Amino acid sequence: MGTRKRNLGFTLVEIMAVVVIIALLAGLVAVNVIGRIGRAYKETVKAQMAEFENAIKMFNMDTGKFPSDLNDLVQNPGLNNWGPKPYIERIPNDPWGNPYVYE
């Protein structure tokens, strides 16, 4: 009466099935994350544009003119009636790392 011992390893087919399942799950997660990052970037741009708009309006109300560039919102360009503090703390880059252009 011979008994055979079962080999306690995984077959190549079993390993490949697990790898395929993990790849599918990772793909689903990546698609959802990338979509949310894009929406977050767009919302960040909207918030930054609103902040620029408010700062430019305040600058205009105080000085009677519009800033020549965005740095005028951070540092006094030599105007007597420029606000008591900066209209905006700093000029951020957009979420993709590019500087904003004000014309």
Short mmCIF file of C-alpha atoms in Angstrom, two decimals, residues 56-67 79 81-82 87:
data_model
loop_
_atom_site.label_atom_id
_atom_site.label_comp_id
_atom_site.label_asym_id
_atom_site.label_seq_id
_atom_site.Cartn_x
_atom_site.Cartn_y
_atom_site.Cartn_z
CA ILE A 56 -7.33 92.08 -7.73
CA LYS A 57 -10.69 93.66 -6.82
CA MET A 58 -9.35 94.79 -3.45
CA PHE A 59 -6.19 96.17 -5.10
CA ASN A 60 -8.38 98.07 -7.58
CA MET A 61 -10.62 99.45 -4.83
CA ASP A 62 -7.62 100.68 -2.83
CA THR A 63 -5.48 102.06 -5.64
CA GLY A 64 -7.99 102.91 -8.37
CA LYS A 65 -6.13 100.81 -10.94
CA PHE A 66 -5.39 97.22 -11.72
CA PRO A 67 -2.07 95.57 -10.88
CA LEU A 79 1.79 103.16 -4.43
CA ASN A 81 -2.67 103.85 -1.08
CA TRP A 82 -1.62 100.19 -1.38
CA TYR A 87 -3.60 91.28 -0.94
#
